[in-house]
Coordinates of C-alpha atoms in Angstrom, one line a residue:
Chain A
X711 CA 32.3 13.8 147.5
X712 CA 32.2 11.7 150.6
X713 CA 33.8 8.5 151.8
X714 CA 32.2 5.5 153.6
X715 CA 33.9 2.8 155.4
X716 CA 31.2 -0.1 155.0
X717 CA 31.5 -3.5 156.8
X718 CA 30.0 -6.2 154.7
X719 CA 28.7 -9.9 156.2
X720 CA 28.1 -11.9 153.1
X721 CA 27.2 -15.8 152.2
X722 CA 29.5 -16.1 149.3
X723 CA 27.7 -19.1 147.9
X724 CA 25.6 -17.5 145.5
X725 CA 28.8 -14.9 144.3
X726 CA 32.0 -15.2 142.1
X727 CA 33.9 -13.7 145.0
X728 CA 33.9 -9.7 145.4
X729 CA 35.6 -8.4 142.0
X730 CA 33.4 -7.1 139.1
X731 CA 33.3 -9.5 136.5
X732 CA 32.0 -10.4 132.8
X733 CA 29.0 -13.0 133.1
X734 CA 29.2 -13.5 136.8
X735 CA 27.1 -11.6 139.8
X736 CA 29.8 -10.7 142.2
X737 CA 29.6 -8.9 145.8
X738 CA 30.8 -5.7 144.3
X739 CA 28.6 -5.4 141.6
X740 CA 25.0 -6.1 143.9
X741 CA 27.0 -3.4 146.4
X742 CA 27.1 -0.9 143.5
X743 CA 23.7 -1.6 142.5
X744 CA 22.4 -1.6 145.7
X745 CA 24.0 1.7 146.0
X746 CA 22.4 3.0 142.3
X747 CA 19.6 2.4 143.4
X748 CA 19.3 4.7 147.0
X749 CA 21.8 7.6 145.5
X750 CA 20.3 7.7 141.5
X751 CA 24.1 7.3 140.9
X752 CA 26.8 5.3 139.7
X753 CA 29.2 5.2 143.1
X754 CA 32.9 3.6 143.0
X755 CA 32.9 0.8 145.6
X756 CA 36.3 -0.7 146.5
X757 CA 37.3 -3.9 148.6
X758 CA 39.8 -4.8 150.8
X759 CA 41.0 -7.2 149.2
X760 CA 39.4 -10.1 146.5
X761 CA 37.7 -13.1 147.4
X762 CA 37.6 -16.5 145.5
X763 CA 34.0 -17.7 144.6
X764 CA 32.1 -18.8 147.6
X765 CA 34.3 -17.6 150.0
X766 CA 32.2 -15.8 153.3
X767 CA 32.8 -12.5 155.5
X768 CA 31.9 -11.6 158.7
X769 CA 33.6 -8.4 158.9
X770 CA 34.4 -7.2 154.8
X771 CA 35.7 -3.8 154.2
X772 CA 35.2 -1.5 151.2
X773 CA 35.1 1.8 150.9
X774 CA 31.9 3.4 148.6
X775 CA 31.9 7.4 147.5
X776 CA 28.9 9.4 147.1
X777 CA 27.7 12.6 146.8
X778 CA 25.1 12.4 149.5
X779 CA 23.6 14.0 152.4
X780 CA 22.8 10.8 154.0
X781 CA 24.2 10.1 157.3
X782 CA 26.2 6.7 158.0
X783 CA 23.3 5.1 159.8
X784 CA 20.7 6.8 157.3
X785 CA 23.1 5.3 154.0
X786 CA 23.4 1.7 156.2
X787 CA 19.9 1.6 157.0
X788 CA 18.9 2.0 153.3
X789 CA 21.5 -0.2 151.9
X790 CA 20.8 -3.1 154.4
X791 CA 17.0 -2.3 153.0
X792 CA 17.3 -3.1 149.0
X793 CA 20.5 -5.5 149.1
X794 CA 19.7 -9.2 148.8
X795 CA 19.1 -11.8 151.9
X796 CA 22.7 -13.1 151.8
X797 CA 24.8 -9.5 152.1
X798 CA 23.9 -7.0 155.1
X799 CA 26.1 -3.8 156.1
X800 CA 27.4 -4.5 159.7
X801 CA 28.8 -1.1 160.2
X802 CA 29.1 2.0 157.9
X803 CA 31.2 5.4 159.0
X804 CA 32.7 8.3 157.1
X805 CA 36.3 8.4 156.6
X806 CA 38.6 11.1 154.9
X807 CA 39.1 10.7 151.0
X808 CA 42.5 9.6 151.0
X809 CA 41.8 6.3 153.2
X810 CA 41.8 3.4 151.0
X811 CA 40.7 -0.3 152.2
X812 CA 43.5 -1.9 150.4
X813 CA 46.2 0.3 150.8
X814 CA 46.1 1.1 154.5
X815 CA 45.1 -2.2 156.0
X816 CA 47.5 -3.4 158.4
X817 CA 46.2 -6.9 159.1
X818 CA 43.6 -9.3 158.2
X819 CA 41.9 -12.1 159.9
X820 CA 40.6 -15.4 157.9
X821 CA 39.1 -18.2 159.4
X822 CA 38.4 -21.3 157.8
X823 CA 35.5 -23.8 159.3
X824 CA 36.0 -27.7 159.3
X825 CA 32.9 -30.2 159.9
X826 CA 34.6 -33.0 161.5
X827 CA 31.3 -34.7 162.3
X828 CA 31.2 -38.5 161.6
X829 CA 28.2 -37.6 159.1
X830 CA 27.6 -33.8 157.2
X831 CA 26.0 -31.6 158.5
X832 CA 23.1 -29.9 156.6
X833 CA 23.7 -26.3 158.8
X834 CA 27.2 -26.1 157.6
X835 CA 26.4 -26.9 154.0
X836 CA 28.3 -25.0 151.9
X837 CA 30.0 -23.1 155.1
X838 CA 32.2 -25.8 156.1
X839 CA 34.5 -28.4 154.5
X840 CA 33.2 -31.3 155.7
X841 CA 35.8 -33.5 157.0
X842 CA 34.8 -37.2 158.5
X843 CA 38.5 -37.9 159.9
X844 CA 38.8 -36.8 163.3
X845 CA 41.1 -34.0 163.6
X846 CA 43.6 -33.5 166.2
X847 CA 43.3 -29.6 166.7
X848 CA 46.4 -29.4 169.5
X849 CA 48.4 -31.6 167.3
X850 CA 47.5 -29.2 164.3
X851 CA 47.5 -26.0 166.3
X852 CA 51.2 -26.5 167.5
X853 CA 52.2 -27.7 163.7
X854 CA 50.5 -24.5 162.6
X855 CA 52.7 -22.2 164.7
X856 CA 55.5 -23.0 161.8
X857 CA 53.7 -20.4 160.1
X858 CA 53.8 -17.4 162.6
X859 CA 56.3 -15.2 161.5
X860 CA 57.7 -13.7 158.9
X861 CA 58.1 -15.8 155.7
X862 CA 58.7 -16.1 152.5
X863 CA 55.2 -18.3 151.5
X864 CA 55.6 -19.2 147.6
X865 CA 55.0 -22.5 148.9
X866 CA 51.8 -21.7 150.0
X867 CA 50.5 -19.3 147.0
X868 CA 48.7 -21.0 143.7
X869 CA 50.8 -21.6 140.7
X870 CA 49.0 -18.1 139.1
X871 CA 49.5 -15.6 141.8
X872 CA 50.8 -12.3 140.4
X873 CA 52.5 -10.7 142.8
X874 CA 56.4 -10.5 142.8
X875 CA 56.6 -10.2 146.7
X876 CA 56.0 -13.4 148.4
X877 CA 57.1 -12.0 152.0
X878 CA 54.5 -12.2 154.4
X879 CA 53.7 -11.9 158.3
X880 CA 51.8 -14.0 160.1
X881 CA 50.8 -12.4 163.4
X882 CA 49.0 -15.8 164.7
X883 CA 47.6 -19.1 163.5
X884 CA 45.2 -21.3 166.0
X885 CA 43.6 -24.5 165.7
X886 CA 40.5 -24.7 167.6
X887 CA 37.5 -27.8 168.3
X888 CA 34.2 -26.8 169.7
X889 CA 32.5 -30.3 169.6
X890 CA 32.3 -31.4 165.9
X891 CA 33.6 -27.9 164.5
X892 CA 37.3 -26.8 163.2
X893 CA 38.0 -23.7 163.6
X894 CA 41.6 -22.2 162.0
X895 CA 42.0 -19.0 162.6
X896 CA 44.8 -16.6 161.0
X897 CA 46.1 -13.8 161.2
X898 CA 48.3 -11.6 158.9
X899 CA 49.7 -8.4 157.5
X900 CA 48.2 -10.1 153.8
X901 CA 47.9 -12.9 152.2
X902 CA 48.7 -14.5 148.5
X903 CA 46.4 -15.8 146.1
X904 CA 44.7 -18.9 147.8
X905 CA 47.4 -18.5 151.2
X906 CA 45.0 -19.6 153.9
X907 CA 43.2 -22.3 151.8
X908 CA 46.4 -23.9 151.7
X909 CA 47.8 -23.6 154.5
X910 CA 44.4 -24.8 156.1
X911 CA 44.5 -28.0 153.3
X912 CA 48.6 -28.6 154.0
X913 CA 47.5 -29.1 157.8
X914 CA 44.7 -31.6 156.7
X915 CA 47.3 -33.1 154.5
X916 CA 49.5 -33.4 158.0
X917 CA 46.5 -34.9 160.1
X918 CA 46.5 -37.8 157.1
X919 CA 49.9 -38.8 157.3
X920 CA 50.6 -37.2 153.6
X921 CA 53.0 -34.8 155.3
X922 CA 55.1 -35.6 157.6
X923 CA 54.9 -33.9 161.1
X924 CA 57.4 -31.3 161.9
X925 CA 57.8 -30.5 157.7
X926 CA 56.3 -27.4 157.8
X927 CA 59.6 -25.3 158.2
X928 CA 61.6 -27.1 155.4
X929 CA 58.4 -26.9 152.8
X930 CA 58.5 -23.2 153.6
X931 CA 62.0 -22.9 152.9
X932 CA 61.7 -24.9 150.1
X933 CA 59.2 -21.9 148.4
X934 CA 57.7 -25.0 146.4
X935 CA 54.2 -25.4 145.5
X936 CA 54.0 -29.1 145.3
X937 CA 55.8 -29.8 148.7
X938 CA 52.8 -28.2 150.5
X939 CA 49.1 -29.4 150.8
X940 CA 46.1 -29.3 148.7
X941 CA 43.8 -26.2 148.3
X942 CA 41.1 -26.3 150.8
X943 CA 37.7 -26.2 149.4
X944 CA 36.5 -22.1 148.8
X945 CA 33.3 -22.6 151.5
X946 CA 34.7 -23.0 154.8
X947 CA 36.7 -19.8 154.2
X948 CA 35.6 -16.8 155.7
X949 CA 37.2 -13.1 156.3
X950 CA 36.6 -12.4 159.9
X951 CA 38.1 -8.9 159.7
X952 CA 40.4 -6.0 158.3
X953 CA 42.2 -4.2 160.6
X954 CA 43.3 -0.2 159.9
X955 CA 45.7 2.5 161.7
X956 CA 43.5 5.2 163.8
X957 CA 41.3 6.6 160.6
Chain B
X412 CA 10.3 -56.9 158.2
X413 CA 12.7 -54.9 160.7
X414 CA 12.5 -51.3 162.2
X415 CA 14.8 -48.2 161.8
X416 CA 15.0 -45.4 163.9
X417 CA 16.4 -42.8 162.0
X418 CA 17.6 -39.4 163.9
X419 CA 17.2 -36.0 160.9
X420 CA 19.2 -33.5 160.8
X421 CA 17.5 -31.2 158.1
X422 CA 17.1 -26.9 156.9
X423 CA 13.3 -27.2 156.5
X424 CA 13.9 -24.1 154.5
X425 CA 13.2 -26.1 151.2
X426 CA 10.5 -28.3 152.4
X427 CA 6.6 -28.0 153.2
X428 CA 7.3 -29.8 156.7
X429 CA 7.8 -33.2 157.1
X430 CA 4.7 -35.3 156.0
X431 CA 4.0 -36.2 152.5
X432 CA 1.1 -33.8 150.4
X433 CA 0.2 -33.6 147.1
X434 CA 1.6 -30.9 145.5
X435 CA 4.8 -30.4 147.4
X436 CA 8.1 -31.6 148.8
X437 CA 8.0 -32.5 152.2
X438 CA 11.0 -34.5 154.1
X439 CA 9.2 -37.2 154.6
X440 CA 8.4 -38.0 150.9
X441 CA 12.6 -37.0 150.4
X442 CA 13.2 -39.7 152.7
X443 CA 11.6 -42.4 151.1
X444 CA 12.7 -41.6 147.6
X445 CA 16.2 -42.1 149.1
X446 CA 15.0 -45.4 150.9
X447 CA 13.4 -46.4 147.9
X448 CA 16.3 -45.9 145.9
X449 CA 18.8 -48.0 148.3
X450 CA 16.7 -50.8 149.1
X451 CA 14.8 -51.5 146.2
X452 CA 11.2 -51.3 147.2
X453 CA 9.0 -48.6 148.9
X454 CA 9.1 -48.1 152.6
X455 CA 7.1 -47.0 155.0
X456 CA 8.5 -44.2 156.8
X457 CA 6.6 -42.9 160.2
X458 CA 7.8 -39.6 161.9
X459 CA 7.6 -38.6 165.7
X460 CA 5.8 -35.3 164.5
X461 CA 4.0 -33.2 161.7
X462 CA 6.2 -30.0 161.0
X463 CA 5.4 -27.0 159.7
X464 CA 6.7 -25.6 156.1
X465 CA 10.3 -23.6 157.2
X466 CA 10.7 -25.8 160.6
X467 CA 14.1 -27.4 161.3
X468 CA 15.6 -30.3 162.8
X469 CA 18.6 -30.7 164.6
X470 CA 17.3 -34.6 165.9
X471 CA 13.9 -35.3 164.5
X472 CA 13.1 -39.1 165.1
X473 CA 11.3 -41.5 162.8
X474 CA 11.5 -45.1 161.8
X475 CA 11.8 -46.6 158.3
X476 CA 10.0 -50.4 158.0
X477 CA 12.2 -52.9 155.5
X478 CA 13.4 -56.0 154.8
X479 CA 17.1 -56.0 154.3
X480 CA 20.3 -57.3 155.9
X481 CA 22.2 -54.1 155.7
X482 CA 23.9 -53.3 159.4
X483 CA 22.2 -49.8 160.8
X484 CA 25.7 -48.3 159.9
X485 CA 25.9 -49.3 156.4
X486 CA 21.8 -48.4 155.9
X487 CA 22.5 -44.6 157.7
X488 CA 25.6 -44.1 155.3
X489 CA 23.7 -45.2 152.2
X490 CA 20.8 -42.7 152.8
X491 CA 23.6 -39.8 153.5
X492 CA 24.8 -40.7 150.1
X493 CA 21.8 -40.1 148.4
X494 CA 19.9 -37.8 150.1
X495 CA 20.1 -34.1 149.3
X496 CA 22.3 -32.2 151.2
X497 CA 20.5 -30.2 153.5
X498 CA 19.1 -33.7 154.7
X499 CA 21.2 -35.8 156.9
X500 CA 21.0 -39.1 158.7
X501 CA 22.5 -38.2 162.2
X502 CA 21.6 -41.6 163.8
X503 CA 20.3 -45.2 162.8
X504 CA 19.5 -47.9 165.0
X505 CA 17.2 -50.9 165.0
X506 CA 14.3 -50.9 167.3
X507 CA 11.6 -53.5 167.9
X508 CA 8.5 -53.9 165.3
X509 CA 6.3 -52.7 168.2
X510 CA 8.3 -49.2 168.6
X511 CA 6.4 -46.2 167.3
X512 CA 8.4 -42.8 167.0
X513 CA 5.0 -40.8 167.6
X514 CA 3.1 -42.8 170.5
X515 CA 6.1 -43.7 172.2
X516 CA 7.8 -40.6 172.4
X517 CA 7.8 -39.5 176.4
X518 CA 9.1 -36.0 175.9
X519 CA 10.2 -33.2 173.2
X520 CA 12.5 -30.8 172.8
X521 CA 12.5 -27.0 170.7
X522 CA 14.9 -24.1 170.2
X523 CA 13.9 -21.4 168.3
X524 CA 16.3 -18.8 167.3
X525 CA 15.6 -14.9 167.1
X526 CA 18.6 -12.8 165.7
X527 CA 18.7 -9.9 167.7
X528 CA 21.2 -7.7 166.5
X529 CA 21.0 -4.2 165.2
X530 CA 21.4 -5.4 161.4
X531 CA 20.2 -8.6 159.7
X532 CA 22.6 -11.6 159.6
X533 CA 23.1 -13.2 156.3
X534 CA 23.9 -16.3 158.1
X535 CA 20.5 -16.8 159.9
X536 CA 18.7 -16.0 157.2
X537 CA 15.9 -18.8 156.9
X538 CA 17.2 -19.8 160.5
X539 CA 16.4 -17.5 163.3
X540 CA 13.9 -14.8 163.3
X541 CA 15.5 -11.4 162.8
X542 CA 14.1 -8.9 166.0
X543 CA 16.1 -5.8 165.8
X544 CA 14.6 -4.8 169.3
X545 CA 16.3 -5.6 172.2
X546 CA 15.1 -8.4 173.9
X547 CA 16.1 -8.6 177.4
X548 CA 17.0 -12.6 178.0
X549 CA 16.4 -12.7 182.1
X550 CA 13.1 -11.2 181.8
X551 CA 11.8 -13.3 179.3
X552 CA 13.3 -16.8 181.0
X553 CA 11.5 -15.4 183.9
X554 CA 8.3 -14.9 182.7
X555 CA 8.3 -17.9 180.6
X556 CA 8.6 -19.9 183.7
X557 CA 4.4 -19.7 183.9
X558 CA 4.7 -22.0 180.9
X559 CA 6.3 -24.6 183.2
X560 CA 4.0 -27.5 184.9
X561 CA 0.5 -28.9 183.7
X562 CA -1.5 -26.9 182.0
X563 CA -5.0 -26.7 179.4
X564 CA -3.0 -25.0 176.5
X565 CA -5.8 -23.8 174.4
X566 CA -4.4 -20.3 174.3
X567 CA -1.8 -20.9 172.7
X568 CA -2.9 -23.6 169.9
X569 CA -3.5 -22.5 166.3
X570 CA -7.4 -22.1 166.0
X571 CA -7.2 -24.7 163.1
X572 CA -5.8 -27.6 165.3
X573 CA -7.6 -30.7 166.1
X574 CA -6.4 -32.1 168.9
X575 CA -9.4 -32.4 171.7
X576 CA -7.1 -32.6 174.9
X577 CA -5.1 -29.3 174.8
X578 CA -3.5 -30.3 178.5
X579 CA 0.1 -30.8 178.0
X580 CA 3.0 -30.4 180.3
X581 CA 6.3 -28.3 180.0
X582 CA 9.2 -29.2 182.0
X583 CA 11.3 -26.8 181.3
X584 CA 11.5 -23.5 179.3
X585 CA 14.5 -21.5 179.1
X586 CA 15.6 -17.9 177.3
X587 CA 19.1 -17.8 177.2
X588 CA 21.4 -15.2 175.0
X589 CA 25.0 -15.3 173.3
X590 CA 26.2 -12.4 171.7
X591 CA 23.1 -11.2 169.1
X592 CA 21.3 -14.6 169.4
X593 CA 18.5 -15.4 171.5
X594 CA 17.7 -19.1 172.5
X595 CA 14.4 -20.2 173.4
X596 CA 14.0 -23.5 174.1
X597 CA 11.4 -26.1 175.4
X598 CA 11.1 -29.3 176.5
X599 CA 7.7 -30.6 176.9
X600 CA 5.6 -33.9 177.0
X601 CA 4.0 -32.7 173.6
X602 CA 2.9 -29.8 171.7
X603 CA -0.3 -28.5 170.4
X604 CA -0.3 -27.3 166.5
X605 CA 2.2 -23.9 166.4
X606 CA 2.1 -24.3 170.1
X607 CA 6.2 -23.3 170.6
X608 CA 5.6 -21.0 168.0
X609 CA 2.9 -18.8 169.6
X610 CA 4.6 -18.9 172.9
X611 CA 7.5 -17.6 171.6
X612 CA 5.6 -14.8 169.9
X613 CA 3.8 -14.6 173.5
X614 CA 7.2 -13.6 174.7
X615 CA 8.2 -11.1 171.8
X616 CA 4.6 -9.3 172.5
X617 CA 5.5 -9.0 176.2
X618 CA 9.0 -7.8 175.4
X619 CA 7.3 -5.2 173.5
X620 CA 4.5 -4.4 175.8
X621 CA 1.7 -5.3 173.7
X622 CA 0.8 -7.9 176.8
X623 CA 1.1 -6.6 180.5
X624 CA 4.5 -8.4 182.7
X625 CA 2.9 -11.0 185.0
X626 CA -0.2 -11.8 182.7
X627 CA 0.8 -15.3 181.4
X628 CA -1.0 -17.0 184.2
X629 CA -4.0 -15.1 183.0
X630 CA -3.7 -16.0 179.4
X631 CA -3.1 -20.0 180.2
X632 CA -6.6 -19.6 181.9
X633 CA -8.2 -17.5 179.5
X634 CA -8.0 -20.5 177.1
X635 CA -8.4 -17.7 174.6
X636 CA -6.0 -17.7 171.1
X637 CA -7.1 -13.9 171.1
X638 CA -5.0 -13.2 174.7
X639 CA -1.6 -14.9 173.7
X640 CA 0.2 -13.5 171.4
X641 CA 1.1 -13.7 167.4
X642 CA 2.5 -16.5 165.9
X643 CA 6.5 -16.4 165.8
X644 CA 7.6 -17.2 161.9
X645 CA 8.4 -20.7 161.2
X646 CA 12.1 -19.9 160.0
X647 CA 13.1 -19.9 163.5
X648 CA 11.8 -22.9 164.8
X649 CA 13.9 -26.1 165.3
X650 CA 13.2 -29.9 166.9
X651 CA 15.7 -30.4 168.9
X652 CA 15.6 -33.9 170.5
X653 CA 12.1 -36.6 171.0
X654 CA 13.4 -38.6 174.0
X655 CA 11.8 -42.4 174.6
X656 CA 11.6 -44.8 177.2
X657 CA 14.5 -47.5 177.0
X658 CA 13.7 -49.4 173.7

């Protein structure tokens, strides 16, 4: 039995997120068919982490076992080959058995992608949240540094999270323009059910005067739901990248 | 009766090009369906170029003939509100009854796209042409810069065109690249049927030595389709910006 580290670009539009489900086509499931179909075998594939419907990557983990004699380049190759237009394998190497995606990765990187054009834009459809109100990034990128740190963000989880733990670290948070693009970009040691759609739809909340400037540290502290923002729209999320100890 | 000029914004990816056939949707059909729809009655819409199937526009110009008192602003935000989204109205002002987005037009500009990384990129898919080979950029630029001046462009005009004068003139042609993309882009006094399109695939034949470095010259003067190069795909082609005298 072998191990591969695969890094996954995806367009999430057509997918219920990554996770194996009843009645939906998901990333994991085409991955494991994908894989059926170049090994003759059923072959455990396992994520990083979930993804909501219609959320992106640029730089997915998982980890797939096989019995094969393929080499990494031979198994990308073949993969990239029979998987559909909108999910390509960026990188694929061996790593021992015991690594696991989940487990071991020490941070993650999201980004989320606002149109702030005056008008939509059909390029970004579906991988942006079109905004029309101008954004003020350096207003919103020196709000958002309220979040680096490390924090205790129920405020910033949806209602049906499971976890117990609610402690998280944010490494960095930026707020970026490049002409009539929004870029937020985030960085963590993990993230709660929904984290960065909120925390991306509390700062447009701020921009429009719903929240006050300067809140952000008491609706943290208040760990309550309803003081933060609404949830950011699913397509103008992406995972840039997950980040691992020396393999 | 007054005149619109409209500025598109639109993924051709769904369309068979902009003018209206039997048979199939085209933009320019899409367009006055939406016109239609707003204003009542059916309008003539006139565009600044045919397009092929799979082309894109980032600015493509046109004008829309009607009798109504909406404000440009008010018309352009009514047609973003009905027109699918991977159309968009990125511009709308009125022009005189004698303007015409075709004869008028002074200069054009294209970009087309090549995806030149190792693996496909879900995210250009339908929007650049994947090359996995490595194109080197400065070469290219360089010996694109025969393109540039006055010149009898038979070569490089689909054998199906119908166009009598094939002189046109470029004024600038530039191959610039960022990261895994590859920008080629054109600004010229007009084009010939796939005229952009078989110069790019000029350039990807040189790259990969099927045509000898120097030998564009030779090929403009030939005034032979058989000595350029093959046709680039559609999927990668974009109009850019049509530029007019002051209206």
């Amino acid at each position: 039995m072998r191990n591969f580290l695969l890094t996954l670009l995806f367009d999430g539009g057509a997918y219920h997120g990554w996770q194996v489900q009843e009645n939906a086509v998901t990333v994991q499931e085409t991955l494991q068919n994908a894989a059926e179909r170049i090994l003759g075998a059923r072959c455990p594939v396992t994520g990083c982490s979930r993804t909501d419907a219609g959320v992106h990557a640029l730089g997915f983990c998982c980890c797939l076992r096989a019995e094969t004699g393929l080499s990494p380049e031979r198994l990308q190759a073949a993969l990239n080959a029979v998987l559909p237009r909108d999910i390509a394998v960026g990188g694929c190497r061996e790593v021992p058995l015991t690594f696991h995606p989940r487990y071991d990765c020490r941070r993650k990187t999201y980004r989320y992608l606002v149109w702030n054009g005056k008008t939509r834009n059909p390029f970004y459809e579906g991988r942006a949240c079109f905004y029309p109100y101008r954004l003020d990034a350096p207003f919103l990128h020196a709000q958002a540094q309220a979040f680096c740190g490390k924090h205790d963000f129920s405020a910033f989880c949806a209602a049906n999270g499971s976890v117990e733990d609610k402690v998280r670290t944010i490494y960095a948070f930026s707020v970026e323009r490049e002409g009539d693009l929004v870029r937020f970009t985030v960085t963590g040691d993990g993230f709660l059910y929904n984290m960065v759609r909120i925390l991306v739809g509390t700062l447009l909340d701020l921009q429009a005067g719903r929240l006050e400037a300067g809140s952000l540290p008491a609706v943290l502290e208040s760990r309550d739901r309803a003081r933060a923002g609404a949830t950011a729209p699913a397509e103008g999320l992406y995972l840039v990248r997950a980040d691992y100890a020396d393999i």
